[in-house]
Structures are given as structure tokens and as C-alpha cells.
């Protein structure tokens, strides 16, 4: 086999792998990253409010 025969056969496989990688990134990695980011921010705010109290004016006694 020649080198040109191998490269023409590898092109569709590479394109398929690129499409798979794109779909995997957009359907799995990015949503998981978004959920993890929002969740960790919510956890940080919750822990902060446990130490300092909820936002708002101070209570009048």
C-alpha cells in the first residue's frame, strides 16, 4: 500500500472522531462543568451565610 492510500482511508475516521469529540464535549462535559460551577458557587454562598448570617438589614430587638 502506498502512503496516499492510507491517508485517504484515515480521513473519514479522523472526521468521525472529531464529530464524536465535539458531541461528547457539548453534550456531556460542558453541562457537567456548568452544573459543577453553579453547585460549587451555591455551596460557597451557603457556607458563607452559615458563618455570617443571611443578607439583609440587622434585626431590631
PDB file of N, CA, C and O in Angstrom:
ATOM      1  N   UNK A   1       0.838  -1.195   0.000  1.00  0.00           N
ATOM      2  CA  UNK A   1       0.000   0.000   0.000  1.00  0.00           C
ATOM      3  C   UNK A   1       0.872   1.244   0.000  1.00  0.00           C
ATOM      4  O   UNK A   1       1.928   1.281   0.598  1.00  0.00           O
ATOM      5  N   UNK A   2       0.370   2.250  -0.605  1.00  0.00           N
ATOM      6  CA  UNK A   2       1.121   3.499  -0.632  1.00  0.00           C
ATOM      7  C   UNK A   2       0.669   4.410   0.495  1.00  0.00           C
ATOM      8  O   UNK A   2      -0.350   4.178   1.136  1.00  0.00           O
ATOM      9  N   UNK A   3       1.416   5.463   0.717  1.00  0.00           N
ATOM     10  CA  UNK A   3       1.087   6.406   1.786  1.00  0.00           C
ATOM     11  C   UNK A   3      -0.194   7.166   1.478  1.00  0.00           C
ATOM     12  O   UNK A   3      -0.941   7.533   2.373  1.00  0.00           O
ATOM     13  N   UNK A   4      -0.460   7.408   0.202  1.00  0.00           N
ATOM     14  CA  UNK A   4      -1.683   8.147  -0.148  1.00  0.00           C
ATOM     15  C   UNK A   4      -2.920   7.303   0.117  1.00  0.00           C
ATOM     16  O   UNK A   4      -3.952   7.818   0.506  1.00  0.00           O
ATOM     17  N   UNK A   5      -2.838   5.996  -0.063  1.00  0.00           N
ATOM     18  CA  UNK A   5      -3.970   5.116   0.223  1.00  0.00           C
ATOM     19  C   UNK A   5      -4.295   5.093   1.702  1.00  0.00           C
ATOM     20  O   UNK A   5      -5.455   5.063   2.099  1.00  0.00           O
ATOM     21  N   UNK A   6      -3.285   5.121   2.548  1.00  0.00           N
ATOM     22  CA  UNK A   6      -3.513   5.128   3.990  1.00  0.00           C
ATOM     23  C   UNK A   6      -4.125   6.439   4.463  1.00  0.00           C
ATOM     24  O   UNK A   6      -4.987   6.455   5.323  1.00  0.00           O
ATOM     25  N   UNK A   7      -3.679   7.551   3.875  1.00  0.00           N
ATOM     26  CA  UNK A   7      -4.188   8.847   4.327  1.00  0.00           C
ATOM     27  C   UNK A   7      -5.631   9.062   3.891  1.00  0.00           C
ATOM     28  O   UNK A   7      -6.412   9.676   4.610  1.00  0.00           O
ATOM     29  N   UNK A   8      -5.996   8.557   2.715  1.00  0.00           N
ATOM     30  CA  UNK A   8      -7.386   8.732   2.280  1.00  0.00           C
ATOM     31  C   UNK A   8      -8.320   7.852   3.100  1.00  0.00           C
ATOM     32  O   UNK A   8      -9.467   8.198   3.304  1.00  0.00           O
ATOM     33  N   UNK A   9      -7.845   6.720   3.590  1.00  0.00           N
ATOM     34  CA  UNK A   9      -8.669   5.853   4.415  1.00  0.00           C
ATOM     35  C   UNK A   9      -8.784   6.417   5.840  1.00  0.00           C
ATOM     36  O   UNK A   9      -9.793   6.231   6.509  1.00  0.00           O
ATOM     37  N   UNK A  10      -7.771   7.099   6.304  1.00  0.00           N
ATOM     38  CA  UNK A  10      -7.769   7.624   7.665  1.00  0.00           C
ATOM     39  C   UNK A  10      -8.597   8.903   7.790  1.00  0.00           C
ATOM     40  O   UNK A  10      -9.017   9.258   8.879  1.00  0.00           O
ATOM     41  N   UNK A  11      -8.811   9.600   6.679  1.00  0.00           N
ATOM     42  CA  UNK A  11      -9.550  10.863   6.733  1.00  0.00           C
ATOM     43  C   UNK A  11     -10.975  10.719   7.264  1.00  0.00           C
ATOM     44  O   UNK A  11     -11.372  11.458   8.168  1.00  0.00           O
ATOM     45  N   UNK A  12     -11.779   9.789   6.763  1.00  0.00           N
ATOM     46  CA  UNK A  12     -13.148   9.654   7.309  1.00  0.00           C
ATOM     47  C   UNK A  12     -13.153   9.247   8.779  1.00  0.00           C
ATOM     48  O   UNK A  12     -14.001   9.700   9.550  1.00  0.00           O
ATOM     49  N   UNK A  13     -12.196   8.411   9.170  1.00  0.00           N
ATOM     50  CA  UNK A  13     -12.125   8.001  10.582  1.00  0.00           C
ATOM     51  C   UNK A  13     -11.793   9.197  11.467  1.00  0.00           C
ATOM     52  O   UNK A  13     -12.368   9.363  12.540  1.00  0.00           O
ATOM     53  N   UNK A  14     -10.865  10.034  11.007  1.00  0.00           N
ATOM     54  CA  UNK A  14     -10.498  11.217  11.787  1.00  0.00           C
ATOM     55  C   UNK A  14     -11.689  12.170  11.892  1.00  0.00           C
ATOM     56  O   UNK A  14     -11.955  12.729  12.944  1.00  0.00           O
ATOM     57  N   UNK A  15     -12.408  12.345  10.798  1.00  0.00           N
ATOM     58  CA  UNK A  15     -13.586  13.217  10.823  1.00  0.00           C
ATOM     59  C   UNK A  15     -14.634  12.677  11.791  1.00  0.00           C
ATOM     60  O   UNK A  15     -15.236  13.428  12.544  1.00  0.00           O
ATOM     61  N   UNK A  16     -14.851  11.363  11.778  1.00  0.00           N
ATOM     62  CA  UNK A  16     -15.793  10.743  12.706  1.00  0.00           C
ATOM     63  C   UNK A  16     -15.371  10.966  14.153  1.00  0.00           C
ATOM     64  O   UNK A  16     -16.206  11.255  15.012  1.00  0.00           O
ATOM     65  N   UNK A  17     -14.084  10.817  14.418  1.00  0.00           N
ATOM     66  CA  UNK A  17     -13.588  11.023  15.782  1.00  0.00           C
ATOM     67  C   UNK A  17     -13.736  12.481  16.210  1.00  0.00           C
ATOM     68  O   UNK A  17     -14.039  12.764  17.367  1.00  0.00           O
ATOM     69  N   UNK A  18     -13.517  13.422  15.280  1.00  0.00           N
ATOM     70  CA  UNK A  18     -13.695  14.844  15.611  1.00  0.00           C
ATOM     71  C   UNK A  18     -15.154  15.150  15.909  1.00  0.00           C
ATOM     72  O   UNK A  18     -15.458  15.898  16.839  1.00  0.00           O
ATOM     73  N   UNK A  19     -16.064  14.580  15.136  1.00  0.00           N
ATOM     74  CA  UNK A  19     -17.501  14.791  15.393  1.00  0.00           C
ATOM     75  C   UNK A  19     -17.880  14.182  16.738  1.00  0.00           C
ATOM     76  O   UNK A  19     -18.612  14.800  17.528  1.00  0.00           O
ATOM     77  N   UNK A  20     -17.378  12.989  17.022  1.00  0.00           N
ATOM     78  CA  UNK A  20     -17.653  12.353  18.314  1.00  0.00           C
ATOM     79  C   UNK A  20     -17.113  13.195  19.459  1.00  0.00           C
ATOM     80  O   UNK A  20     -17.791  13.388  20.471  1.00  0.00           O
ATOM     81  N   UNK A  21     -15.895  13.717  19.316  1.00  0.00           N
ATOM     82  CA  UNK A  21     -15.305  14.552  20.370  1.00  0.00           C
ATOM     83  C   UNK A  21     -16.127  15.821  20.576  1.00  0.00           C
ATOM     84  O   UNK A  21     -16.377  16.228  21.719  1.00  0.00           O
ATOM     85  N   UNK A  22     -16.579  16.438  19.482  1.00  0.00           N
ATOM     86  CA  UNK A  22     -17.400  17.641  19.588  1.00  0.00           C
ATOM     87  C   UNK A  22     -18.713  17.341  20.309  1.00  0.00           C
ATOM     88  O   UNK A  22     -19.123  18.077  21.216  1.00  0.00           O
ATOM     89  N   UNK A  23     -19.378  16.264  19.908  1.00  0.00           N
ATOM     90  CA  UNK A  23     -20.650  15.912  20.547  1.00  0.00           C
ATOM     91  C   UNK A  23     -20.454  15.543  22.015  1.00  0.00           C
ATOM     92  O   UNK A  23     -21.273  15.903  22.859  1.00  0.00           O
ATOM     93  N   UNK A  24     -19.369  14.842  22.315  1.00  0.00           N
ATOM     94  CA  UNK A  24     -19.089  14.486  23.705  1.00  0.00           C
ATOM     95  C   UNK A  24     -18.846  15.744  24.540  1.00  0.00           C
ATOM     96  O   UNK A  24     -19.359  15.858  25.657  1.00  0.00           O
ATOM     97  N   UNK A  25     -18.086  16.686  23.998  1.00  0.00           N
ATOM     98  CA  UNK A  25     -17.821  17.923  24.739  1.00  0.00           C
ATOM     99  C   UNK A  25     -19.088  18.737  24.951  1.00  0.00           C
ATOM    100  O   UNK A  25     -19.328  19.259  26.043  1.00  0.00           O
ATOM    101  N   UNK A  26     -19.912  18.856  23.912  1.00  0.00           N
ATOM    102  CA  UNK A  26     -21.105  19.701  24.025  1.00  0.00           C
ATOM    103  C   UNK A  26     -22.241  19.029  24.786  1.00  0.00           C
ATOM    104  O   UNK A  26     -23.050  19.724  25.397  1.00  0.00           O
ATOM    105  N   UNK A  27     -22.314  17.706  24.769  1.00  0.00           N
ATOM    106  CA  UNK A  27     -23.445  17.026  25.410  1.00  0.00           C
ATOM    107  C   UNK A  27     -23.127  16.507  26.799  1.00  0.00           C
ATOM    108  O   UNK A  27     -24.040  16.287  27.589  1.00  0.00           O
ATOM    109  N   UNK A  28     -21.859  16.309  27.132  1.00  0.00           N
ATOM    110  CA  UNK A  28     -21.509  15.708  28.418  1.00  0.00           C
ATOM    111  C   UNK A  28     -20.636  16.646  29.246  1.00  0.00           C
ATOM    112  O   UNK A  28     -20.984  16.986  30.381  1.00  0.00           O
ATOM    113  N   UNK A  29     -19.526  17.067  28.711  1.00  0.00           N
ATOM    114  CA  UNK A  29     -18.542  17.809  29.503  1.00  0.00           C
ATOM    115  C   UNK A  29     -19.044  19.201  29.871  1.00  0.00           C
ATOM    116  O   UNK A  29     -18.977  19.604  31.039  1.00  0.00           O
ATOM    117  N   UNK A  30     -19.557  19.946  28.906  1.00  0.00           N
ATOM    118  CA  UNK A  30     -19.978  21.322  29.201  1.00  0.00           C
ATOM    119  C   UNK A  30     -21.171  21.388  30.162  1.00  0.00           C
ATOM    120  O   UNK A  30     -21.149  22.197  31.095  1.00  0.00           O
ATOM    121  N   UNK A  31     -22.227  20.577  30.006  1.00  0.00           N
ATOM    122  CA  UNK A  31     -23.290  20.602  31.012  1.00  0.00           C
ATOM    123  C   UNK A  31     -22.801  20.191  32.400  1.00  0.00           C
ATOM    124  O   UNK A  31     -23.209  20.780  33.406  1.00  0.00           O
ATOM    125  N   UNK A  32     -21.928  19.187  32.459  1.00  0.00           N
ATOM    126  CA  UNK A  32     -21.397  18.769  33.764  1.00  0.00           C
ATOM    127  C   UNK A  32     -20.570  19.886  34.381  1.00  0.00           C
ATOM    128  O   UNK A  32     -20.642  20.129  35.596  1.00  0.00           O
ATOM    129  N   UNK A  33     -19.793  20.578  33.576  1.00  0.00           N
ATOM    130  CA  UNK A  33     -18.995  21.700  34.072  1.00  0.00           C
ATOM    131  C   UNK A  33     -19.890  22.840  34.552  1.00  0.00           C
ATOM    132  O   UNK A  33     -19.613  23.458  35.592  1.00  0.00           O
ATOM    133  N   UNK A  34     -20.978  23.104  33.838  1.00  0.00           N
ATOM    134  CA  UNK A  34     -21.909  24.153  34.251  1.00  0.00           C
ATOM    135  C   UNK A  34     -22.583  23.797  35.573  1.00  0.00           C
ATOM    136  O   UNK A  34     -22.686  24.644  36.474  1.00  0.00           O
ATOM    137  N   UNK A  35     -23.037  22.560  35.713  1.00  0.00           N
ATOM    138  CA  UNK A  35     -23.674  22.127  36.961  1.00  0.00           C
ATOM    139  C   UNK A  35     -22.680  22.185  38.112  1.00  0.00           C
ATOM    140  O   UNK A  35     -23.017  22.632  39.223  1.00  0.00           O
ATOM    141  N   UNK A  36     -21.452  21.754  37.879  1.00  0.00           N
ATOM    142  CA  UNK A  36     -20.433  21.783  38.931  1.00  0.00           C
ATOM    143  C   UNK A  36     -20.105  23.220  39.343  1.00  0.00           C
ATOM    144  O   UNK A  36     -19.927  23.504  40.533  1.00  0.00           O
ATOM    145  N   UNK A  37     -20.049  24.133  38.379  1.00  0.00           N
ATOM    146  CA  UNK A  37     -19.750  25.536  38.693  1.00  0.00           C
ATOM    147  C   UNK A  37     -20.860  26.163  39.524  1.00  0.00           C
ATOM    148  O   UNK A  37     -20.603  26.791  40.552  1.00  0.00           O
ATOM    149  N   UNK A  38     -22.104  25.994  39.093  1.00  0.00           N
ATOM    150  CA  UNK A  38     -23.238  26.572  39.820  1.00  0.00           C
ATOM    151  C   UNK A  38     -23.374  25.917  41.195  1.00  0.00           C
ATOM    152  O   UNK A  38     -23.633  26.596  42.202  1.00  0.00           O
ATOM    153  N   UNK A  39     -23.168  24.617  41.254  1.00  0.00           N
ATOM    154  CA  UNK A  39     -23.269  23.912  42.533  1.00  0.00           C
ATOM    155  C   UNK A  39     -22.208  24.338  43.516  1.00  0.00           C
ATOM    156  O   UNK A  39     -22.485  24.532  44.708  1.00  0.00           O
ATOM    157  N   UNK A  40     -20.973  24.502  43.056  1.00  0.00           N
ATOM    158  CA  UNK A  40     -19.922  24.914  43.988  1.00  0.00           C
ATOM    159  C   UNK A  40     -20.104  26.364  44.423  1.00  0.00           C
ATOM    160  O   UNK A  40     -19.805  26.709  45.571  1.00  0.00           O
ATOM    161  N   UNK A  41     -20.637  27.224  43.536  1.00  0.00           N
ATOM    162  CA  UNK A  41     -20.926  28.594  43.951  1.00  0.00           C
ATOM    163  C   UNK A  41     -22.045  28.600  45.007  1.00  0.00           C
ATOM    164  O   UNK A  41     -21.952  29.318  46.010  1.00  0.00           O
ATOM    165  N   UNK A  42     -23.086  27.810  44.798  1.00  0.00           N
ATOM    166  CA  UNK A  42     -24.171  27.718  45.777  1.00  0.00           C
ATOM    167  C   UNK A  42     -23.678  27.187  47.109  1.00  0.00           C
ATOM    168  O   UNK A  42     -24.091  27.668  48.172  1.00  0.00           O
ATOM    169  N   UNK A  43     -22.806  26.195  47.080  1.00  0.00           N
ATOM    170  CA  UNK A  43     -22.239  25.669  48.319  1.00  0.00           C
ATOM    171  C   UNK A  43     -21.402  26.720  49.035  1.00  0.00           C
ATOM    172  O   UNK A  43     -21.488  26.862  50.262  1.00  0.00           O
ATOM    173  N   UNK A  44     -20.627  27.486  48.278  1.00  0.00           N
ATOM    174  CA  UNK A  44     -19.798  28.535  48.880  1.00  0.00           C
ATOM    175  C   UNK A  44     -20.675  29.606  49.539  1.00  0.00           C
ATOM    176  O   UNK A  44     -20.389  30.059  50.651  1.00  0.00           O
ATOM    177  N   UNK A  45     -21.756  30.014  48.861  1.00  0.00           N
ATOM    178  CA  UNK A  45     -22.663  31.014  49.433  1.00  0.00           C
ATOM    179  C   UNK A  45     -23.350  30.455  50.669  1.00  0.00           C
ATOM    180  O   UNK A  45     -23.494  31.146  51.683  1.00  0.00           O
ATOM    181  N   UNK A  46     -23.764  29.207  50.636  1.00  0.00           N
ATOM    182  CA  UNK A  46     -24.431  28.579  51.777  1.00  0.00           C
ATOM    183  C   UNK A  46     -23.494  28.527  52.982  1.00  0.00           C
ATOM    184  O   UNK A  46     -23.892  28.876  54.110  1.00  0.00           O
ATOM    185  N   UNK A  47     -22.255  28.125  52.776  1.00  0.00           N
ATOM    186  CA  UNK A  47     -21.291  28.068  53.882  1.00  0.00           C
ATOM    187  C   UNK A  47     -21.002  29.475  54.403  1.00  0.00           C
ATOM    188  O   UNK A  47     -20.924  29.699  55.614  1.00  0.00           O
ATOM    189  N   UNK A  48     -20.872  30.448  53.497  1.00  0.00           N
ATOM    190  CA  UNK A  48     -20.641  31.833  53.911  1.00  0.00           C
ATOM    191  C   UNK A  48     -21.806  32.341  54.764  1.00  0.00           C
ATOM    192  O   UNK A  48     -21.601  32.983  55.806  1.00  0.00           O
ATOM    193  N   UNK A  49     -23.034  32.047  54.356  1.00  0.00           N
ATOM    194  CA  UNK A  49     -24.191  32.521  55.108  1.00  0.00           C
ATOM    195  C   UNK A  49     -24.357  31.772  56.422  1.00  0.00           C
ATOM    196  O   UNK A  49     -24.957  32.304  57.355  1.00  0.00           O
ATOM    197  N   UNK A  50     -23.850  30.555  56.526  1.00  0.00           N
ATOM    198  CA  UNK A  50     -23.887  29.854  57.807  1.00  0.00           C
ATOM    199  C   UNK A  50     -22.995  30.579  58.824  1.00  0.00           C
ATOM    200  O   UNK A  50     -23.295  30.603  60.016  1.00  0.00           O
ATOM    201  N   UNK A  51     -21.903  31.165  58.364  1.00  0.00           N
ATOM    202  CA  UNK A  51     -20.970  31.844  59.270  1.00  0.00           C
ATOM    203  C   UNK A  51     -21.373  33.289  59.553  1.00  0.00           C
ATOM    204  O   UNK A  51     -21.208  33.760  60.665  1.00  0.00           O
ATOM    205  N   UNK A  52     -21.908  33.989  58.549  1.00  0.00           N
ATOM    206  CA  UNK A  52     -22.167  35.418  58.716  1.00  0.00           C
ATOM    207  C   UNK A  52     -23.637  35.759  58.849  1.00  0.00           C
ATOM    208  O   UNK A  52     -23.973  36.902  59.151  1.00  0.00           O
ATOM    209  N   UNK A  53     -24.520  34.826  58.602  1.00  0.00           N
ATOM    210  CA  UNK A  53     -25.951  35.102  58.675  1.00  0.00           C
ATOM    211  C   UNK A  53     -26.493  35.485  57.319  1.00  0.00           C
ATOM    212  O   UNK A  53     -25.747  35.814  56.402  1.00  0.00           O
ATOM    213  N   UNK A  54     -27.814  35.473  57.180  1.00  0.00           N
ATOM    214  CA  UNK A  54     -28.413  35.797  55.891  1.00  0.00           C
ATOM    215  C   UNK A  54     -28.257  37.281  55.570  1.00  0.00           C
ATOM    216  O   UNK A  54     -28.071  38.113  56.465  1.00  0.00           O
ATOM    217  N   UNK A  55     -28.370  37.652  54.306  1.00  0.00           N
ATOM    218  CA  UNK A  55     -28.267  39.051  53.928  1.00  0.00           C
ATOM    219  C   UNK A  55     -29.508  39.827  54.364  1.00  0.00           C
ATOM    220  O   UNK A  55     -30.567  39.262  54.620  1.00  0.00           O
ATOM    221  N   UNK A  56     -29.368  41.118  54.444  1.00  0.00           N
ATOM    222  CA  UNK A  56     -30.487  41.964  54.804  1.00  0.00           C
ATOM    223  C   UNK A  56     -30.127  42.858  55.985  1.00  0.00           C
ATOM    224  O   UNK A  56     -29.041  42.762  56.560  1.00  0.00           O
ATOM    225  N   UNK A  57     -31.050  43.749  56.342  1.00  0.00           N
ATOM    226  CA  UNK A  57     -30.758  44.629  57.475  1.00  0.00           C
ATOM    227  C   UNK A  57     -30.719  43.836  58.779  1.00  0.00           C
ATOM    228  O   UNK A  57     -31.353  42.792  58.907  1.00  0.00           O
ATOM    229  N   UNK A  58     -29.983  44.325  59.752  1.00  0.00           N
ATOM    230  CA  UNK A  58     -29.928  43.604  61.033  1.00  0.00           C
ATOM    231  C   UNK A  58     -31.291  43.640  61.723  1.00  0.00           C
ATOM    232  O   UNK A  58     -32.088  44.552  61.548  1.00  0.00           O
ATOM    233  N   UNK A  59     -31.556  42.625  62.484  1.00  0.00           N
ATOM    234  CA  UNK A  59     -32.836  42.532  63.198  1.00  0.00           C
ATOM    235  C   UNK A  59     -32.881  43.537  64.344  1.00  0.00           C
ATOM    236  O   UNK A  59     -31.867  43.787  65.007  1.00  0.00           O
ATOM    237  N   UNK A  60     -34.046  44.147  64.569  1.00  0.00           N
ATOM    238  CA  UNK A  60     -34.224  45.087  65.674  1.00  0.00           C
ATOM    239  C   UNK A  60     -34.781  44.345  66.878  1.00  0.00           C
ATOM    240  O   UNK A  60     -35.795  43.680  66.805  1.00  0.00           O
ATOM    241  N   UNK A  61     -34.146  44.500  68.011  1.00  0.00           N
ATOM    242  CA  UNK A  61     -34.592  43.817  69.238  1.00  0.00           C
ATOM    243  C   UNK A  61     -35.225  44.781  70.201  1.00  0.00           C
ATOM    244  O   UNK A  61     -34.939  45.837  70.449  1.00  0.00           O
TER     245      UNK A  61
END
